[in-house]
mmCIF file of C-alpha atoms in Angstrom:
data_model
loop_
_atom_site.group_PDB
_atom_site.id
_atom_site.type_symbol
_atom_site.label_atom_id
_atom_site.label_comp_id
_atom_site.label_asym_id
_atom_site.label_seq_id
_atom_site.Cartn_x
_atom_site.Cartn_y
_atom_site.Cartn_z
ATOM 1 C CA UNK A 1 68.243 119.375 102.050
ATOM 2 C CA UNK A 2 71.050 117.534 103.209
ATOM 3 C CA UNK A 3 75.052 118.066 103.902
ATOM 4 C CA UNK A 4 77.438 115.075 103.851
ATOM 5 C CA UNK A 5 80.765 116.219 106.216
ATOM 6 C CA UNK A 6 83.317 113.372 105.829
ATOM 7 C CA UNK A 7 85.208 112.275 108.742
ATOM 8 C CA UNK A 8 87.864 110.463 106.885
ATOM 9 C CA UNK A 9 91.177 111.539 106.975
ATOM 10 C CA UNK A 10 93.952 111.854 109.734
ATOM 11 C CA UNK A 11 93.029 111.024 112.977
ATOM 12 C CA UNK A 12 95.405 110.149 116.053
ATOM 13 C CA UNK A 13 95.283 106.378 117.307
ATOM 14 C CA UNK A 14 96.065 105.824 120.674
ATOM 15 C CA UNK A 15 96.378 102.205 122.521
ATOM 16 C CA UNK A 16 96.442 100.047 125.623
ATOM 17 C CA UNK A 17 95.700 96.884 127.330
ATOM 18 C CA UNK A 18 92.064 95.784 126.353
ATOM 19 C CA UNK A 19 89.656 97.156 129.042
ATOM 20 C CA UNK A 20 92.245 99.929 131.044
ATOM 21 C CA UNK A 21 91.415 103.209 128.824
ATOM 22 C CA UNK A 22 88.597 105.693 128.966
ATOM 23 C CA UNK A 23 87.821 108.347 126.982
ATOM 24 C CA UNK A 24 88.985 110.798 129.952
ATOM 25 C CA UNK A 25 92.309 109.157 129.748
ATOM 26 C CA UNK A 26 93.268 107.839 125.897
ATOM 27 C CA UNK A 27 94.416 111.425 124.964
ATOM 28 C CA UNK A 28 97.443 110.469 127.636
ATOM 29 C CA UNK A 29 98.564 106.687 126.037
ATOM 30 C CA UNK A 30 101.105 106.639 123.334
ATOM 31 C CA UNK A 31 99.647 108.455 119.907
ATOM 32 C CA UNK A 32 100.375 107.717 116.541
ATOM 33 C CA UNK A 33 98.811 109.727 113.314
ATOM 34 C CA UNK A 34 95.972 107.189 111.880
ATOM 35 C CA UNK A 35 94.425 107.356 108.234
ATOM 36 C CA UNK A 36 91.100 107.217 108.134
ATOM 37 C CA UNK A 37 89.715 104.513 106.291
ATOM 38 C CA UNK A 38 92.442 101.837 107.423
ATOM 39 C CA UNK A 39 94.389 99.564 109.605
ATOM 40 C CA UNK A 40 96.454 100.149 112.800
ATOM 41 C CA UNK A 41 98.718 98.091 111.399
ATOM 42 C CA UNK A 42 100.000 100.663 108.940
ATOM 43 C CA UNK A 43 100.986 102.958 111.493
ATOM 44 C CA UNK A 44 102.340 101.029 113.585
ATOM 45 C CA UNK A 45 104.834 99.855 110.995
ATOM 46 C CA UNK A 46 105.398 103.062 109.673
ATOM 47 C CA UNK A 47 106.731 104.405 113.177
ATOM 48 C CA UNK A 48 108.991 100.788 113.393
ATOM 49 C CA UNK A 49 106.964 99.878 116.099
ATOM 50 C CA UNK A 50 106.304 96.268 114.300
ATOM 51 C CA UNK A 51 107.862 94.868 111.100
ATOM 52 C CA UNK A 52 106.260 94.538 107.918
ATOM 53 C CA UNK A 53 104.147 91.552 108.624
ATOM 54 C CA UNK A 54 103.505 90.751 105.603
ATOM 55 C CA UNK A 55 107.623 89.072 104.975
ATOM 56 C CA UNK A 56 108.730 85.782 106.416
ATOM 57 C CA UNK A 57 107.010 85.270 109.589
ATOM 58 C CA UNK A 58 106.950 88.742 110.823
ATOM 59 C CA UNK A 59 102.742 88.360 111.868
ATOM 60 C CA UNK A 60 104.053 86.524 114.354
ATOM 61 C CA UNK A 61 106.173 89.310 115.960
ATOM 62 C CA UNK A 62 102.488 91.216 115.901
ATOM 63 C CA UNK A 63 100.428 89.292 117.948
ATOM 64 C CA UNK A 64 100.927 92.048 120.494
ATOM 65 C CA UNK A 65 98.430 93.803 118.744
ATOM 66 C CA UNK A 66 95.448 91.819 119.130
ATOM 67 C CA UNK A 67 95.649 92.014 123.077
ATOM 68 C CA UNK A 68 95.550 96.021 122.210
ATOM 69 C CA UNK A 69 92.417 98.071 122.388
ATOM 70 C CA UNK A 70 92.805 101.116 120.466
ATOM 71 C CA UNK A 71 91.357 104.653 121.025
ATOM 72 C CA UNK A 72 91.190 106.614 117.836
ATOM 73 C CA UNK A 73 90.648 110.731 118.081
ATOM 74 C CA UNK A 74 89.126 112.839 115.083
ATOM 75 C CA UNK A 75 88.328 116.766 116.289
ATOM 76 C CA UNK A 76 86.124 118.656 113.773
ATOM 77 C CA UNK A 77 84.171 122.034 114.099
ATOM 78 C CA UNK A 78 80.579 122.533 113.090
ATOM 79 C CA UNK A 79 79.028 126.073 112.655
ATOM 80 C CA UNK A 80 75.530 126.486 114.411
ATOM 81 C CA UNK A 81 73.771 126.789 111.012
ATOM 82 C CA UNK A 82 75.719 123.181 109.960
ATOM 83 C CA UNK A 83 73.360 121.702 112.530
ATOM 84 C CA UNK A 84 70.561 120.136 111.535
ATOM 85 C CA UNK A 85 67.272 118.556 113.285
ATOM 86 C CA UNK A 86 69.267 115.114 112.816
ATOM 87 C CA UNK A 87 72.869 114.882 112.625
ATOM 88 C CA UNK A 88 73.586 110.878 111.660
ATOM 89 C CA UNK A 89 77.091 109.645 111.898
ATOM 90 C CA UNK A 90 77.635 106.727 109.753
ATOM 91 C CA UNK A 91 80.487 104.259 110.230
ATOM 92 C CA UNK A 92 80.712 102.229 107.097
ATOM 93 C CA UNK A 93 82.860 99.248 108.485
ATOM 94 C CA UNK A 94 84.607 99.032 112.089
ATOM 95 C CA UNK A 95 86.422 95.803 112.555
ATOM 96 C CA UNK A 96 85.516 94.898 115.112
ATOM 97 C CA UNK A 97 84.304 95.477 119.076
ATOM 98 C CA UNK A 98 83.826 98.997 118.810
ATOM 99 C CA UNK A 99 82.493 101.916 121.018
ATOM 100 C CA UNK A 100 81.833 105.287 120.242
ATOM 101 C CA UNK A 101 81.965 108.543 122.447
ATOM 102 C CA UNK A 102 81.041 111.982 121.497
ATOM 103 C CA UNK A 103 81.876 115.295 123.064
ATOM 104 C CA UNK A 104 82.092 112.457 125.995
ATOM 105 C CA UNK A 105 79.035 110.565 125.627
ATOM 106 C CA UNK A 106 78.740 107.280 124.966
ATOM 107 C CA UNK A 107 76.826 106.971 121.776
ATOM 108 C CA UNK A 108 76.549 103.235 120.827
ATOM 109 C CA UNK A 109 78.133 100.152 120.356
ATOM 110 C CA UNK A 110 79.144 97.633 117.592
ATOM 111 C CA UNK A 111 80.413 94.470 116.955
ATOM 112 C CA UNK A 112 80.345 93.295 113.229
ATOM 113 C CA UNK A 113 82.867 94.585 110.389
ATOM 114 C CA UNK A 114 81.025 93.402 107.453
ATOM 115 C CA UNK A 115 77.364 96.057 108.773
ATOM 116 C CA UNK A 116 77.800 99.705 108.808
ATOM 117 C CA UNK A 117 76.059 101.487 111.771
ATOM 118 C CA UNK A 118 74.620 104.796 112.490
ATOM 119 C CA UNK A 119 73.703 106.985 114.894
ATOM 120 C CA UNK A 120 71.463 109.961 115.320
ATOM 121 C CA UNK A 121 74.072 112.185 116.952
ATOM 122 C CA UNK A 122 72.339 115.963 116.709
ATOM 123 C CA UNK A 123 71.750 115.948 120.838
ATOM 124 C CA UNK A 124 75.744 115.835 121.390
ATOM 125 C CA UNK A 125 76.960 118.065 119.003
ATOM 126 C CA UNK A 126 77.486 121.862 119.515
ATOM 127 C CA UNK A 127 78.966 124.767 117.671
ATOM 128 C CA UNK A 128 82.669 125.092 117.422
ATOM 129 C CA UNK A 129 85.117 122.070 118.402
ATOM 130 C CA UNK A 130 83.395 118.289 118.459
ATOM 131 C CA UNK A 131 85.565 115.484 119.793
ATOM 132 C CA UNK A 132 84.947 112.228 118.407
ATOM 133 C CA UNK A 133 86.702 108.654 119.700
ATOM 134 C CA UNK A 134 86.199 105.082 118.772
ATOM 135 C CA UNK A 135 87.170 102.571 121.203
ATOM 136 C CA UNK A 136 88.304 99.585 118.801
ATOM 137 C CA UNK A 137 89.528 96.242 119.152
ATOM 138 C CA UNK A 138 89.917 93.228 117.146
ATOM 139 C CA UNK A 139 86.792 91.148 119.137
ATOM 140 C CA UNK A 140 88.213 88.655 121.017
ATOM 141 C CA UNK A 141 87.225 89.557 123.982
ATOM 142 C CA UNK A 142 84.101 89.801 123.209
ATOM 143 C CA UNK A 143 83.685 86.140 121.486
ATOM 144 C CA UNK A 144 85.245 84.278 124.730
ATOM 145 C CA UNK A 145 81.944 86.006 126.751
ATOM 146 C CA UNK A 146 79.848 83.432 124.659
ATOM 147 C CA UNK A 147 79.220 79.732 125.071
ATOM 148 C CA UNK A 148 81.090 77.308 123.404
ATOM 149 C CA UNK A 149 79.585 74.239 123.805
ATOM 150 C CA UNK A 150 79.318 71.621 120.633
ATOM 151 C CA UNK A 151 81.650 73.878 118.987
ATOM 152 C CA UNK A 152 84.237 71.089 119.476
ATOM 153 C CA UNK A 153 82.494 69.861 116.475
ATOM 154 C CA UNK A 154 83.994 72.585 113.836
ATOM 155 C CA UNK A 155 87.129 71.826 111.535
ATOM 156 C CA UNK A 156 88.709 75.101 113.548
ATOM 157 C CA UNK A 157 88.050 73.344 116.814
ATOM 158 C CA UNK A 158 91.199 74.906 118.116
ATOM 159 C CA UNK A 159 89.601 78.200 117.852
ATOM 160 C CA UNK A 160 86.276 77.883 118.907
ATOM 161 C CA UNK A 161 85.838 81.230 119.716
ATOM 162 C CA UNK A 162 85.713 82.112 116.360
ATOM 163 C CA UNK A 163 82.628 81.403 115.423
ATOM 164 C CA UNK A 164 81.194 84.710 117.436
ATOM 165 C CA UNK A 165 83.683 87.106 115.517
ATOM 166 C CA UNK A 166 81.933 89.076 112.438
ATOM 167 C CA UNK A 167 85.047 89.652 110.838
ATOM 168 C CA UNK A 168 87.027 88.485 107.846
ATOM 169 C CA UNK A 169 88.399 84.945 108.746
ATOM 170 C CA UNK A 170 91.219 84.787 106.089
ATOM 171 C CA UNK A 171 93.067 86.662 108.867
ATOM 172 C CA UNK A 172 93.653 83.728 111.158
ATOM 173 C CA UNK A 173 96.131 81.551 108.769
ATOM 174 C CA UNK A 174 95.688 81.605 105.082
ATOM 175 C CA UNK A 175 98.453 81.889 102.082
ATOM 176 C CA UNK A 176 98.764 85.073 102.428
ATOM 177 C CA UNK A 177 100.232 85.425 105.685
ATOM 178 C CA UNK A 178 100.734 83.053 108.676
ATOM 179 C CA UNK A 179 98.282 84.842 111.365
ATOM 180 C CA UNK A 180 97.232 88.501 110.884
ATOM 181 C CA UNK A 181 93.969 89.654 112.792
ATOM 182 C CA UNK A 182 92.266 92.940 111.230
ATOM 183 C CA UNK A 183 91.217 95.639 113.518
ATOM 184 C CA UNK A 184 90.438 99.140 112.487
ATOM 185 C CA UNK A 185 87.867 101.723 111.037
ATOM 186 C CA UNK A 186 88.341 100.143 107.650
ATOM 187 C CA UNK A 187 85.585 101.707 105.609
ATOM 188 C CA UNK A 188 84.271 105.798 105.344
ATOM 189 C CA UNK A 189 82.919 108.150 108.169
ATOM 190 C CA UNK A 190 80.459 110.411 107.510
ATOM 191 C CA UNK A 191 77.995 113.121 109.474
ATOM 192 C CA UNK A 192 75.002 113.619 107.775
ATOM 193 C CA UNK A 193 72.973 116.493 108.293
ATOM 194 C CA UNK A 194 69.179 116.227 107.532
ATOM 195 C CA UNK A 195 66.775 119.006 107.536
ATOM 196 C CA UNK A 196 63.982 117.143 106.139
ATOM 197 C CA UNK A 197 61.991 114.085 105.555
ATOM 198 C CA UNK A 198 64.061 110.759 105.084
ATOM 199 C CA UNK A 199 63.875 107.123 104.224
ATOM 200 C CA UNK A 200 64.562 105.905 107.964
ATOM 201 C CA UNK A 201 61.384 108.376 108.929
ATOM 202 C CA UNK A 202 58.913 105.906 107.134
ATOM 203 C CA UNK A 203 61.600 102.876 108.288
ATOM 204 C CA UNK A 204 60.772 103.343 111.440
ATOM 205 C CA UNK A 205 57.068 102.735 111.236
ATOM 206 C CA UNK A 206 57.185 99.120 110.124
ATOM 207 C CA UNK A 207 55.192 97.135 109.804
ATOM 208 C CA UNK A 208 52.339 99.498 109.717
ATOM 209 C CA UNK A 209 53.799 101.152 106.564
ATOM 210 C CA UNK A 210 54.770 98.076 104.595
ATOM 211 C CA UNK A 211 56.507 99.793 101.758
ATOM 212 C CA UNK A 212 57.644 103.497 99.714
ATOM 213 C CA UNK A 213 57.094 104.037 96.325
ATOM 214 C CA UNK A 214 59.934 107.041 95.157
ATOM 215 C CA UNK A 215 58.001 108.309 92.256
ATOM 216 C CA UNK A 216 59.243 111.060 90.155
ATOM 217 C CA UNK A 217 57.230 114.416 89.787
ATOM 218 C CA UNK A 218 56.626 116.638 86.875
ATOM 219 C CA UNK A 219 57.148 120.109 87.236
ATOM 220 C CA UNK A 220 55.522 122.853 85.272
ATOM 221 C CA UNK A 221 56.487 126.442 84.784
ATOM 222 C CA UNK A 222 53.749 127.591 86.370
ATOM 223 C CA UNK A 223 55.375 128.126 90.216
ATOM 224 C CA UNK A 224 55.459 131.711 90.793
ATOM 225 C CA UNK A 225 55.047 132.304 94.732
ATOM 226 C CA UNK A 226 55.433 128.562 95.572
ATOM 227 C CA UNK A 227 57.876 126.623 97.541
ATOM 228 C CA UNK A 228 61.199 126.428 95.609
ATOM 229 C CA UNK A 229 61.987 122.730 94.074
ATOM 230 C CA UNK A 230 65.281 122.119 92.706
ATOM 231 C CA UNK A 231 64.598 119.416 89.946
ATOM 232 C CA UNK A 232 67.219 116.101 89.496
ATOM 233 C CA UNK A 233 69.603 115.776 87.144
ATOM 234 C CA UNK A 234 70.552 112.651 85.356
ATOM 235 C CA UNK A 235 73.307 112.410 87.951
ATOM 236 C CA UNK A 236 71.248 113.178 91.460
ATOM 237 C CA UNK A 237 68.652 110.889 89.816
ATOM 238 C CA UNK A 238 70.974 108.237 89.758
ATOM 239 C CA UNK A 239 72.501 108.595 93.147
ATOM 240 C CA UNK A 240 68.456 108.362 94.382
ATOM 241 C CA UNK A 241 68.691 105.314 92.880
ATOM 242 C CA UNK A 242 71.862 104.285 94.299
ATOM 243 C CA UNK A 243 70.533 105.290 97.727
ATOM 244 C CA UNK A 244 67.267 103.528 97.084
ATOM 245 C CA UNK A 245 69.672 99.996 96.463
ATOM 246 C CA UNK A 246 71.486 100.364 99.695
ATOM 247 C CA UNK A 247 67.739 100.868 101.464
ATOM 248 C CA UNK A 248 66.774 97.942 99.897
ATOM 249 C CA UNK A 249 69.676 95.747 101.052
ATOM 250 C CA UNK A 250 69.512 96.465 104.377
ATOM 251 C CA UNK A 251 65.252 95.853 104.171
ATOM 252 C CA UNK A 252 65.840 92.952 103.081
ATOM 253 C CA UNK A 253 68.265 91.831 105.503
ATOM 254 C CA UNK A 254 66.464 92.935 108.403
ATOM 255 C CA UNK A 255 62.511 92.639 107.408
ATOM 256 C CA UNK A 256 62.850 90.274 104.155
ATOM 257 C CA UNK A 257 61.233 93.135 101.681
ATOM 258 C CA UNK A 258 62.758 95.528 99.682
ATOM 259 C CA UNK A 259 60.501 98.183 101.284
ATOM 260 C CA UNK A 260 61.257 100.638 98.854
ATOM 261 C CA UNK A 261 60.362 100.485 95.246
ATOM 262 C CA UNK A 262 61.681 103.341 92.738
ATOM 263 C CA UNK A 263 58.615 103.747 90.651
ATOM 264 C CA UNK A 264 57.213 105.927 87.535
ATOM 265 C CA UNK A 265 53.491 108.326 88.074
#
């Protein structure tokens, strides 16, 4: 059985020079309410702090923000029986150098808005109040630590840093707007709690096990003093195979098979 908590929602966004905040200090640096899939930008213009970027050449009066790492807060309580063997937090899309700290510790890192990430988190979580942060900026920094050379050779020569960002590029100059860099958890949070078996179990032992049939079972009447099965509806069945297509996606991109196969007996 498994429980899906989303983390989505209001959170508060804090922010400072890139590199000067911890997660022992960002509860101190100016706070703002943050929505939860979304932009910092929003917020930001919704408190007046910069204009609506998207008019005249306003972006340019937000450059301010890039040189910004942000520290974004969500506090959520668990009960003891919400707990499961493995707890995995999910971040569908953080844009884009991003850390993550629970209850304190540092749980991972990422640095690519267009690939989800996950983490098994059940070792830092506890009964009662959890305290969750993300560390986020726009990945700048990051790029400039990598080398450059023959990059002189790209039509965006003047930005040749570029090329090591994982982010949407329509952001630096397009129609839409003169210069506008994303940054932000811009896609759903989720903690997953899993009591039993899972996908990422058999995952894990590639490439001895080179792929999963999910094949349907028949159940008869006949059950009396057996382990309860709740049977799929047309509607779980489909969000198997729903599941099942996202498994396959990231197989593919990471061991070039499918790995798993919905199947019939």
């Amino acid at each position: 059985m498994n429980k899906v908590l989303s983390l989505n929602g209001v959170w508060s966004m804090h922010w400072c020079d890139i590199g000067e905040g911890t997660p022992q200090t960002a509860a101190l640096l100016p706070s703002l309410p943050y929505t939860v899939p979304g932009d910092v930008h929003t917020p930001l213009i919704d408190a007046g702090l910069i204009p609506e970027p998207l008019y005249g050449l306003n972006s340019l009066d937000c450059h301010w923000v890039e040189e910004k790492e942000f520290w974004c807060e969500r506090v959520f309580t668990l009960a003891k029986e919400d707990i499961a063997p493995r707890m995995l937090l999910t971040f569908g899309g953080l844009d884009c150098t991003a850390d993550v700290y629970l209850n304190g510790e540092h749980i991972g890192s990422h640095n690519n808005a267009f690939v989800e990430v996950e983490w098994d988190v059940a070792g830092n979580l506890h009964a009662g109040e959890n305290r969750l942060w993300v560390r986020i900026d726009q990945g700048l920094r990051e790029a400039q630590t990598h080398p450059l050379e023959r990059m002189d050779m790209m039509w965006n020569n003047d930005q040749p840093w570029r090329s090591w960002m994982r982010k949407p590029q329509y952001v630096y100059s397009w129609d839409w707007t003169i210069w506008l860099a994303s940054l932000g958890i811009w896609q759903d949070v989720t903690l997953k709690a899993v009591w039993g078996a899972a996908l990422t179990d058999l995952y894990a032992l590639c490439p001895a096990a080179q792929s999963v049939a999910l094949v349907p079972v028949g159940l008869t009447r006949f059950r009396d003093g057996l382990t309860p099965v709740q049977p799929f509806t047309k509607e779980t069945a489909q969000a198997v195979l729903q599941i099942a297509d996202r498994f396959q996606e990231k197989a593919l991109n990471e061991l070039g098979t499918r790995f798993v196969f919905p199947s019939d007996e």
